[in-house]
mmCIF file of C-alpha atoms in Angstrom:
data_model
loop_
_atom_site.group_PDB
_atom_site.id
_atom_site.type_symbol
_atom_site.label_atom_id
_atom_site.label_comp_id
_atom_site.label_asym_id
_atom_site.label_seq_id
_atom_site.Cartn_x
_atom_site.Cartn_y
_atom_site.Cartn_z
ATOM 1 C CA UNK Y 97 -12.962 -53.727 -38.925
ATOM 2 C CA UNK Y 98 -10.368 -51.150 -38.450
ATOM 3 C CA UNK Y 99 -8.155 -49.747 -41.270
ATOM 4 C CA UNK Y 100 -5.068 -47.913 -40.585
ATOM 5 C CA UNK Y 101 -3.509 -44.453 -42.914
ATOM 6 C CA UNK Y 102 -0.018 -44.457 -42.098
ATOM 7 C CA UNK Y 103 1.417 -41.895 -42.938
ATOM 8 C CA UNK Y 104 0.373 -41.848 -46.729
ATOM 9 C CA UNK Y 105 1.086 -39.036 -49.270
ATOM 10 C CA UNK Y 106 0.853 -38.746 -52.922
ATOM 11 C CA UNK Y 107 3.059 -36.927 -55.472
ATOM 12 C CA UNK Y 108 6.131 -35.076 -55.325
ATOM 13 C CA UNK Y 109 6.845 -33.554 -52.029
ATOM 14 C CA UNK Y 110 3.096 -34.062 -51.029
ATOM 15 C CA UNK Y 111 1.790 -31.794 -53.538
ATOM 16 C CA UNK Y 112 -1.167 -34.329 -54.825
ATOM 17 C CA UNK Y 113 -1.601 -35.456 -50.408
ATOM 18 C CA UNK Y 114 0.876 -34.385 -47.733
ATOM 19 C CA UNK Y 115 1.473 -36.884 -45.006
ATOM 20 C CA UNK Y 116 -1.702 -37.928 -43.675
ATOM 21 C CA UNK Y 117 -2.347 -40.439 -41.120
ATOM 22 C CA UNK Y 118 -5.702 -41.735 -39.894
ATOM 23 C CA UNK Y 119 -7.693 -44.458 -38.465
ATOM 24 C CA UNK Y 120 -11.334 -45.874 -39.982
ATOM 25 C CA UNK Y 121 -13.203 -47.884 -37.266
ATOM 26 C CA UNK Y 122 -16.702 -49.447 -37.291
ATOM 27 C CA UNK Y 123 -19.549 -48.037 -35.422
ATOM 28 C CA UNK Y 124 -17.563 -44.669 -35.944
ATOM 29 C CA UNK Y 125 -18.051 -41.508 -38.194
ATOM 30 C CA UNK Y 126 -14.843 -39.920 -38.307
ATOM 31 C CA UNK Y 127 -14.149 -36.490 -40.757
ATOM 32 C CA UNK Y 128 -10.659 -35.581 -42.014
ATOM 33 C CA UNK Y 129 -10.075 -32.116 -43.661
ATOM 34 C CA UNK Y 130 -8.365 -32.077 -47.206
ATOM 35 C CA UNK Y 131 -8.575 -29.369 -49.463
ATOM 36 C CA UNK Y 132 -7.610 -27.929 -53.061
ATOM 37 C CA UNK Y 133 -9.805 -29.774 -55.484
ATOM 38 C CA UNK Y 134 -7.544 -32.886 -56.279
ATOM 39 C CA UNK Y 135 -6.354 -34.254 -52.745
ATOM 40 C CA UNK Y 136 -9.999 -35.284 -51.341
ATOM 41 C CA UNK Y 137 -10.162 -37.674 -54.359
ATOM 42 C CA UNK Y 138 -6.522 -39.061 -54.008
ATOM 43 C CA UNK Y 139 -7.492 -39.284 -50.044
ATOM 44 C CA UNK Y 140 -10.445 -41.395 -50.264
ATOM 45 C CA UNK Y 141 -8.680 -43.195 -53.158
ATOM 46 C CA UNK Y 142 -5.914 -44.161 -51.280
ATOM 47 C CA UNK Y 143 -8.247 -44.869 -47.935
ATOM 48 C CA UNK Y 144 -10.398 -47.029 -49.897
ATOM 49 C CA UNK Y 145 -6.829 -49.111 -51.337
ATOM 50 C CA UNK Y 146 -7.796 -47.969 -54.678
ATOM 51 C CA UNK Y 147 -4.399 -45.836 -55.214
ATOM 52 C CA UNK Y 148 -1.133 -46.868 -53.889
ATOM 53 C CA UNK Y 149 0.430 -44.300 -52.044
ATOM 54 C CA UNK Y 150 4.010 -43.124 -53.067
ATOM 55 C CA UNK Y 151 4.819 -43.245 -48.810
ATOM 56 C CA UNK Y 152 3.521 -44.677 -46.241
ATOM 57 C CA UNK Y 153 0.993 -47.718 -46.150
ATOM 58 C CA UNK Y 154 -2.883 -49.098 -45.482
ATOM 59 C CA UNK Y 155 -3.808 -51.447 -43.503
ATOM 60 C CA UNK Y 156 -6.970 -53.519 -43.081
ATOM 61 C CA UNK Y 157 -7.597 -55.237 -38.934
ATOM 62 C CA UNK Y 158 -3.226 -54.824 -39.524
ATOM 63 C CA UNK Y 159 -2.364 -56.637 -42.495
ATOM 64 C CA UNK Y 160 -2.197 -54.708 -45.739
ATOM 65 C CA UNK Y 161 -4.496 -56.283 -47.968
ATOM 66 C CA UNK Y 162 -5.641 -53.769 -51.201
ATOM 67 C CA UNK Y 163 -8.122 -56.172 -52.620
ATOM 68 C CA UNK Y 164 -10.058 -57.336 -49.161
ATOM 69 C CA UNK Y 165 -10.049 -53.486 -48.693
ATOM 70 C CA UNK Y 166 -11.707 -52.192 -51.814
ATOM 71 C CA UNK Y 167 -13.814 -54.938 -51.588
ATOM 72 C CA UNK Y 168 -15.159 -54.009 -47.942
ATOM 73 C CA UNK Y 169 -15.021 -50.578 -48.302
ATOM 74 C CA UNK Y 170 -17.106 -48.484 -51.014
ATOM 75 C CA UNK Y 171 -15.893 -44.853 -52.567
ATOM 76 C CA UNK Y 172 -19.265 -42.620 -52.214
ATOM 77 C CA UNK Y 173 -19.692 -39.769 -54.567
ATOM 78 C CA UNK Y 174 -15.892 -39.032 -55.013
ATOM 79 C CA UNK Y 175 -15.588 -35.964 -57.591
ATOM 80 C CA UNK Y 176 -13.937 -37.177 -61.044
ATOM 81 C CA UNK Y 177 -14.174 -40.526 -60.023
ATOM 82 C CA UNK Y 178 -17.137 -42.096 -58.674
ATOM 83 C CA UNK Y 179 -19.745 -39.180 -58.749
ATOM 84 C CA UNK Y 180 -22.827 -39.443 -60.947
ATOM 85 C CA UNK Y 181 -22.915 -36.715 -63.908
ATOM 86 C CA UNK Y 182 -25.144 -34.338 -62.695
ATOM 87 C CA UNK Y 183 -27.728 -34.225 -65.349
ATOM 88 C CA UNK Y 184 -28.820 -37.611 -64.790
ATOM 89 C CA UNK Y 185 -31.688 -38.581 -63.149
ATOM 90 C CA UNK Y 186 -31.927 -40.062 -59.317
ATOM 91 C CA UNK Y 187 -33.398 -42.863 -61.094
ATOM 92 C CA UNK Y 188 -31.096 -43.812 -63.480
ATOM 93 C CA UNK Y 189 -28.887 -43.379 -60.721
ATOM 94 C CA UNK Y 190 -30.199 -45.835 -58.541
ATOM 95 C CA UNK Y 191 -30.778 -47.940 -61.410
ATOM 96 C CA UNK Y 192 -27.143 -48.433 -61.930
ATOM 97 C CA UNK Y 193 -26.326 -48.945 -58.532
ATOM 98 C CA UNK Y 194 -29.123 -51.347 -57.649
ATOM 99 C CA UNK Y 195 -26.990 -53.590 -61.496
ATOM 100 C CA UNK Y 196 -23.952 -53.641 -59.877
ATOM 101 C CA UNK Y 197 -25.250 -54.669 -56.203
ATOM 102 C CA UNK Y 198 -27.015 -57.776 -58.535
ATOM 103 C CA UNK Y 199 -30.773 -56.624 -57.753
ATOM 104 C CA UNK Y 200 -33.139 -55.983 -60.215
ATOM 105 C CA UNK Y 201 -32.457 -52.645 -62.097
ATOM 106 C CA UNK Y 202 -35.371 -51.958 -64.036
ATOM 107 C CA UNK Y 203 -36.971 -48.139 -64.217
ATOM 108 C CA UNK Y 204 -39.927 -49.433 -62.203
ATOM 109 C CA UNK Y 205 -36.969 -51.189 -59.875
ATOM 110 C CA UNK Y 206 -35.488 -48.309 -59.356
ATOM 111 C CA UNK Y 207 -38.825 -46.330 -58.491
ATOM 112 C CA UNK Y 208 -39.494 -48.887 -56.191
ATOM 113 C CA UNK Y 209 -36.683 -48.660 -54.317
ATOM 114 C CA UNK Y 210 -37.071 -44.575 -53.647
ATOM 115 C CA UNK Y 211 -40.242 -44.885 -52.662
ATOM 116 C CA UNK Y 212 -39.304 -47.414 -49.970
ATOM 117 C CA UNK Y 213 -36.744 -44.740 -48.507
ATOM 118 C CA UNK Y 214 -39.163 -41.765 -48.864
ATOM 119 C CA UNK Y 215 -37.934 -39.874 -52.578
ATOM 120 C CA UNK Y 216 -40.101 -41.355 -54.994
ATOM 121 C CA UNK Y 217 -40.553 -37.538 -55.925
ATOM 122 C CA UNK Y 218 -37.451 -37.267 -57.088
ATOM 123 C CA UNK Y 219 -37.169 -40.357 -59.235
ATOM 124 C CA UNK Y 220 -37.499 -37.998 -62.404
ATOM 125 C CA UNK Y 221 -34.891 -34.844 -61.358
ATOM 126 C CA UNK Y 222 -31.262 -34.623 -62.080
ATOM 127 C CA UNK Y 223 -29.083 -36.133 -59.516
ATOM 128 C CA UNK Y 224 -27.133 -32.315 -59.433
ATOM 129 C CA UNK Y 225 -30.084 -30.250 -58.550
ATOM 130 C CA UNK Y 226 -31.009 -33.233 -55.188
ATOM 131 C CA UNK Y 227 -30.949 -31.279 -52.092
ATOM 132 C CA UNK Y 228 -27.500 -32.380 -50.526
ATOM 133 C CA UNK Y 229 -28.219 -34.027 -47.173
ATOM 134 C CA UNK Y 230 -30.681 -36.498 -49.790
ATOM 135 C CA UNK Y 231 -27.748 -36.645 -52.289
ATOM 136 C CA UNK Y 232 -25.935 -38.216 -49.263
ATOM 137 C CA UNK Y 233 -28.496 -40.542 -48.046
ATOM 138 C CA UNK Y 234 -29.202 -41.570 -51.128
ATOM 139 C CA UNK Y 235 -26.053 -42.227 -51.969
ATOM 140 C CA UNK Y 236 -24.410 -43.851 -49.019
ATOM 141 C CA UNK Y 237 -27.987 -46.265 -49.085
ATOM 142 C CA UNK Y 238 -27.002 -47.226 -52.431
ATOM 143 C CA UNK Y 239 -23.193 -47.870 -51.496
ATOM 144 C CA UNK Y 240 -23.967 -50.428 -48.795
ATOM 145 C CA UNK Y 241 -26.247 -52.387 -50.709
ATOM 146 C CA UNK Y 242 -23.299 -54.707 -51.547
ATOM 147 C CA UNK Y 243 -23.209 -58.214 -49.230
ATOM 148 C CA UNK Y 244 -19.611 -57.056 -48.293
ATOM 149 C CA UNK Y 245 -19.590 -53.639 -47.680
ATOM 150 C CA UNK Y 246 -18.694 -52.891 -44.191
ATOM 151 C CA UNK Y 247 -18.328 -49.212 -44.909
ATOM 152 C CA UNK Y 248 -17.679 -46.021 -46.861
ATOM 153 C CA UNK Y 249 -15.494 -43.465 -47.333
ATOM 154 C CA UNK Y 250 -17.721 -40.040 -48.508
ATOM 155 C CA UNK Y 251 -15.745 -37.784 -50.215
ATOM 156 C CA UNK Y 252 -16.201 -33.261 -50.087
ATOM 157 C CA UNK Y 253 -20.141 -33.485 -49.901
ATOM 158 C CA UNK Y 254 -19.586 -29.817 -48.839
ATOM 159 C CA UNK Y 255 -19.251 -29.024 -52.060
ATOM 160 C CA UNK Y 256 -22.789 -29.750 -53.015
ATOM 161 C CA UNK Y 257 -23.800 -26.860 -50.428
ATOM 162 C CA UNK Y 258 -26.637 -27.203 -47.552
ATOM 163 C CA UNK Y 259 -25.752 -27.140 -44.274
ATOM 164 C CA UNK Y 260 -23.579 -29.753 -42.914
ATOM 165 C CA UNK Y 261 -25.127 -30.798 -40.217
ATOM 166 C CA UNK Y 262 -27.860 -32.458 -42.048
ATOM 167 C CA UNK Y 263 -25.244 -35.136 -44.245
ATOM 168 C CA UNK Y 264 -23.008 -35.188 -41.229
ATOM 169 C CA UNK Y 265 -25.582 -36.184 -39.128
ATOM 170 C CA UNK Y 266 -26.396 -39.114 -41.419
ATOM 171 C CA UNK Y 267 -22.874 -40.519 -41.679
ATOM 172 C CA UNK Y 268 -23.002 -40.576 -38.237
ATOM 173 C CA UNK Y 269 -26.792 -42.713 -38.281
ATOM 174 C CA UNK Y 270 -24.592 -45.135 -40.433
ATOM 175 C CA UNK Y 271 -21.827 -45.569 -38.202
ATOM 176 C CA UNK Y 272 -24.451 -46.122 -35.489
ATOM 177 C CA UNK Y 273 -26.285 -48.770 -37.855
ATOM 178 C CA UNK Y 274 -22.692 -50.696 -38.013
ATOM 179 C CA UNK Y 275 -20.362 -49.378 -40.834
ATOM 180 C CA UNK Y 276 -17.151 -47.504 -41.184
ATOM 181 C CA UNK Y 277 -17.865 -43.873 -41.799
ATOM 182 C CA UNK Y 278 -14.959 -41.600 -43.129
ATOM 183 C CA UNK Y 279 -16.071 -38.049 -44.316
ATOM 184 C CA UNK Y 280 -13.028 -36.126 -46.095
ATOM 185 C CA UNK Y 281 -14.549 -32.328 -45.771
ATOM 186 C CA UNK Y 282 -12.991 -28.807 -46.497
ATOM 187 C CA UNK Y 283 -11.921 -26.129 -43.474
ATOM 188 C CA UNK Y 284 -15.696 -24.714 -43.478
ATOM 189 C CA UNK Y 285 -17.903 -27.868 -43.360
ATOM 190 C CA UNK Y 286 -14.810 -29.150 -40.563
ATOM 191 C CA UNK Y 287 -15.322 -25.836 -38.596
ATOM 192 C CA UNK Y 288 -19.249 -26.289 -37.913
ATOM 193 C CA UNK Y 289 -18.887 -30.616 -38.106
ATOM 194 C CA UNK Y 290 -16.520 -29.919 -35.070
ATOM 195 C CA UNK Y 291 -18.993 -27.763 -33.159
ATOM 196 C CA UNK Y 292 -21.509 -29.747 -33.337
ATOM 197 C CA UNK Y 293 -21.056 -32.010 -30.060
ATOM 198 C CA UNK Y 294 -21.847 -28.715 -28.279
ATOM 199 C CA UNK Y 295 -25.448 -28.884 -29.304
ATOM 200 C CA UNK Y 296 -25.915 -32.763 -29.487
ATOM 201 C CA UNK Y 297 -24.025 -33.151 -25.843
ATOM 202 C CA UNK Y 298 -21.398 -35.550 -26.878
ATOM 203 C CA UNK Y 299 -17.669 -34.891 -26.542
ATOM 204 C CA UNK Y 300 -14.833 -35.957 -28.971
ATOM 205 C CA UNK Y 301 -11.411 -34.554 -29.664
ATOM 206 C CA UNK Y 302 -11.747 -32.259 -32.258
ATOM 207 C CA UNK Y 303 -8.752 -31.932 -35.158
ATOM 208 C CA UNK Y 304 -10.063 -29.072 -38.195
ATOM 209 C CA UNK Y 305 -7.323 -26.577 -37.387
ATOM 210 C CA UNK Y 306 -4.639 -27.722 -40.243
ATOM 211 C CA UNK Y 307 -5.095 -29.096 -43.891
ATOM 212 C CA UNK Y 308 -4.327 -32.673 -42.877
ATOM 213 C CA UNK Y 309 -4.715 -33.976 -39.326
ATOM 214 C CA UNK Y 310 -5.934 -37.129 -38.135
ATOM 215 C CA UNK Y 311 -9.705 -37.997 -37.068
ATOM 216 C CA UNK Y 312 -12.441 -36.306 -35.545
ATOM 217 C CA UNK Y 313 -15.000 -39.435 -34.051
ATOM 218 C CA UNK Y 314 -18.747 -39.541 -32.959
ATOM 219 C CA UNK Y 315 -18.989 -43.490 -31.745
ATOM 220 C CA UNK Y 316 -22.205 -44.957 -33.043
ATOM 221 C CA UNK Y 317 -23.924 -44.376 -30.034
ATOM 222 C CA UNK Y 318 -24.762 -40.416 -31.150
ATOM 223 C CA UNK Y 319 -28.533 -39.963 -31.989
ATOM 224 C CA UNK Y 320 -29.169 -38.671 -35.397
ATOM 225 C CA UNK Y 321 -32.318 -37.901 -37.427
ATOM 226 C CA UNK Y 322 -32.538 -37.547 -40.867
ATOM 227 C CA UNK Y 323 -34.737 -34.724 -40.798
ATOM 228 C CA UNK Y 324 -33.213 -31.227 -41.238
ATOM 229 C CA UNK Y 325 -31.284 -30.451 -38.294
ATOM 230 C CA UNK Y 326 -32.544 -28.081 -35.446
ATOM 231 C CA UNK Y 327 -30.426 -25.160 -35.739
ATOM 232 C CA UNK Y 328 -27.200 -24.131 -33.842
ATOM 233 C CA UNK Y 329 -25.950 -20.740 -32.516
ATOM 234 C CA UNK Y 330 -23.900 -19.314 -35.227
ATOM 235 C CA UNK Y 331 -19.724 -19.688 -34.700
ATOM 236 C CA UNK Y 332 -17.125 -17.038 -35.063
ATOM 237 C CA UNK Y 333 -14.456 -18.801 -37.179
ATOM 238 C CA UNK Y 334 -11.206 -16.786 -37.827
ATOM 239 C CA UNK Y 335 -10.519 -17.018 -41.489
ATOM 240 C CA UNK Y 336 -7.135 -18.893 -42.688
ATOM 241 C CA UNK Y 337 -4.630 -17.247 -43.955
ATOM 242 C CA UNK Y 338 -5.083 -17.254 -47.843
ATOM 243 C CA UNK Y 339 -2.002 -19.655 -48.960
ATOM 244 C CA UNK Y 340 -1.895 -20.247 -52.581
ATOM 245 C CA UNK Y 341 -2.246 -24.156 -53.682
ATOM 246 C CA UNK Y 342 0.874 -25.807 -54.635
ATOM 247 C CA UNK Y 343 0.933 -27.501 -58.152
ATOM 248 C CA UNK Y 344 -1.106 -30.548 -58.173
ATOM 249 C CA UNK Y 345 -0.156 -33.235 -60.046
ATOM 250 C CA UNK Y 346 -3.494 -33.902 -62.133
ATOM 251 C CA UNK Y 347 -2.153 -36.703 -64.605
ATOM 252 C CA UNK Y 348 -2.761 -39.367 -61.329
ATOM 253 C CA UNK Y 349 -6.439 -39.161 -61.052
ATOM 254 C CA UNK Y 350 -6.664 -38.189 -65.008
ATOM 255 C CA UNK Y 351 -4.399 -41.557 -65.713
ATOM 256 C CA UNK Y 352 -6.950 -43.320 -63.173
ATOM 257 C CA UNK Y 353 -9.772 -42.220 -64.607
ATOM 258 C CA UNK Y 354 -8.796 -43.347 -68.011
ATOM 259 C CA UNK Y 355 -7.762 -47.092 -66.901
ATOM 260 C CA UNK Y 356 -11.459 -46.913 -64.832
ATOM 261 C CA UNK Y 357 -13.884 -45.463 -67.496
ATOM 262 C CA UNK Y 358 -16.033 -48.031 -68.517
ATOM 263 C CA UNK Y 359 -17.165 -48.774 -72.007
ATOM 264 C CA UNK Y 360 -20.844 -47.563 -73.218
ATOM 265 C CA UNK Y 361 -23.211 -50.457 -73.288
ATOM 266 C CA UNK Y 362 -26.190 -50.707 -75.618
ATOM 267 C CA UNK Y 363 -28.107 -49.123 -73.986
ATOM 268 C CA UNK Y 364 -25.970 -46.105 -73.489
ATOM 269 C CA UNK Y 365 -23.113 -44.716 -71.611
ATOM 270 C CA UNK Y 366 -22.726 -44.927 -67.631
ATOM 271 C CA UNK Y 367 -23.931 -42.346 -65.831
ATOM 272 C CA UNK Y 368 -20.512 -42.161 -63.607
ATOM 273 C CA UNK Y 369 -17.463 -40.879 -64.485
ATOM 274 C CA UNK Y 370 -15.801 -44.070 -64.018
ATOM 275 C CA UNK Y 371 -17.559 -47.174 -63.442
ATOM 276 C CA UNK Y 372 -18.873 -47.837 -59.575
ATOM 277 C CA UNK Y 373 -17.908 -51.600 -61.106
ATOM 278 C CA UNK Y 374 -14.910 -50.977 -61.340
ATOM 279 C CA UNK Y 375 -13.893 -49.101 -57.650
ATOM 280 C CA UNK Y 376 -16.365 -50.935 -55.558
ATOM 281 C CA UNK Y 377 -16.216 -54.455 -56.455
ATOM 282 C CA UNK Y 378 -13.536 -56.686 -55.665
ATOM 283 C CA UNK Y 379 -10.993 -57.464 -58.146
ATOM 284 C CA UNK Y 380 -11.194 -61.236 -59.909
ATOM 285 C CA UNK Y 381 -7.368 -61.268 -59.596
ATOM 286 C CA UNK Y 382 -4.565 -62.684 -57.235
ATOM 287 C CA UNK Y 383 -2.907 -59.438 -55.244
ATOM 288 C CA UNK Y 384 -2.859 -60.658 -52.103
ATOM 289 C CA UNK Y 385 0.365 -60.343 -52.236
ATOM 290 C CA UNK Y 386 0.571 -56.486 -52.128
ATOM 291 C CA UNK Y 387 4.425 -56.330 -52.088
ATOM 292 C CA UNK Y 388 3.781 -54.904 -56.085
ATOM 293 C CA UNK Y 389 0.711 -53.607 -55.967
ATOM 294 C CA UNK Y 390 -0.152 -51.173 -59.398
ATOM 295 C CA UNK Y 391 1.110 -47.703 -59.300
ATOM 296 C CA UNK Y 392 -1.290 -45.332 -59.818
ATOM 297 C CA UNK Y 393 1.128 -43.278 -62.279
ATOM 298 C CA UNK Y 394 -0.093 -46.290 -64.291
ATOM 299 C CA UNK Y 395 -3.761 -46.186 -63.173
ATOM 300 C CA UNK Y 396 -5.851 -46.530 -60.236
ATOM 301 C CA UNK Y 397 -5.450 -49.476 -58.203
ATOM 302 C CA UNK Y 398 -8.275 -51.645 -59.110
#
């Protein structure tokens, strides 16, 4: 699978995503930087065809297809949109998740299931107080449980904290299991992720030296552990110039995440923001033909 950013931006003159173009391969773990707090989101939204993009287009093995994209490609942890509020706990997390992947979804389920990847300890703690690297394995785990999935796109899981070696290193352990990897980070995480290849002896272009640039790629082949990373000799990084944000848009993820919230059920309301449901699964309708596809000044593409 191989799924093509042309170049894509969002709002008016960029301000919600300048011009970004990028490719999404499998077997590869590829970062992109994006910053401010909205244009991560509206990046992996886009990426993922779940917002149309006011230029530019996506592309899925070269034939733009929204629906066979959203459907093989998940939205992991995506702030506003897809992340789990953080006082609930990993369990009712990966109750959820285990529903809408049609597994069983029971408490003991859900247990069950952290155990088997080695966090039952943390079945009963808040999803916002997991250490991040687990945060990311536990989430990206949960994301490819679906029968399609072929990958993910994992949205600012620098903003959690930790070091970044340890979640980078398990995007890449995903890419080298099979799957699509895209990692939208800010200028910090992107100044260490590109470093890395130093200590791990691989080589591969490196791009973190603008807000938007294409890919960074580690091919599956790279050796990862999931264990805390060994750690590397510190980097001198000259600072960026401070440059104050341009306006952001905010009604076009606010409009999306009003169109995606999902209604409380009886047993109560749904731990994400907006329903995993509703931006992971495919969509029952025709829009194959993606000459018309929605705008997301209407709502996100679903």
């Amino acid at each position: 699978m191989r799924i093509a950013v042309h170049d894509v931006s969002k709002g008016k003159k960029g301000h919600a995503l300048p011009t970004t173009s990028l490719e999404i391969e499998t077997g590869h773990a590829r970062f992109v930087l994006a910053e401010t707090e909205l244009r991560p989101t509206v990046l992996g939204l886009i990426a993922t065809g779940r917002m149309r993009p006011d230029t530019g287009e996506v592309t899925i093995d070269g034939t733009r297809n929204d629906r066979d994209l959203r459907r093989r490609m998940a939205l992991v942890d995506a702030p506003e949109v897809s992340d789990p509020h953080p006082g609930v706990t990993l369990a009712a997390v990966v109750g959820e998740e285990l529903m809408f992947a049609g597994l069983p979804a029971t408490p003991l389920h859900a247990r069950r299931w952290l155990e088997q990847i080695g966090f039952a300890e943390l079945a009963a703690q808040p999803i916002g107080t997991i250490k991040p690297s687990v945060r990311v394995r536990v989430m990206a785990e949960l994301a490819v449980l679906r029968d399609d999935v072929e990958g993910f796109v994992l949205v600012s899981p620098d903003r959690h904290g930790g070091r970044p070696e340890g979640w980078w290193r398990i995007a890449t352990e995903f890419a080298e299991r099979g799957f699509a990897v895209l990692v939208i980070v800010g200028g910090s995480a992107a100044a260490v992720i590109e470093r890395l290849p130093e200590a791990l002896e691989t080589d591969y272009p490196s791009n973190a030296t603008v807000p938007v640039r294409p890919l960074a790629d580690v091919t599956g082949s790279t050796t990862v552990r999931d264990a805390d990373p060994d750690p590397v000799a510190p980097v001198d990084v000259e600072p960026d110039p401070v440059i104050e944000p341009d306006p952001v848009p905010s009604p076009v993820v606010e409009q999306a995440q009003r169109d995606e919230t999902p209604q409380p059920d009886e047993d109560g309301v749904s731990s994400r923001s907006t329903s995993p449901s509703s931006l992971n699964d495919p969509v029952e309708e025709d829009d194959t033909d993606t000459d018309n596809p929605t705008d997301t000044e209407n709502g996100a593409a679903r």
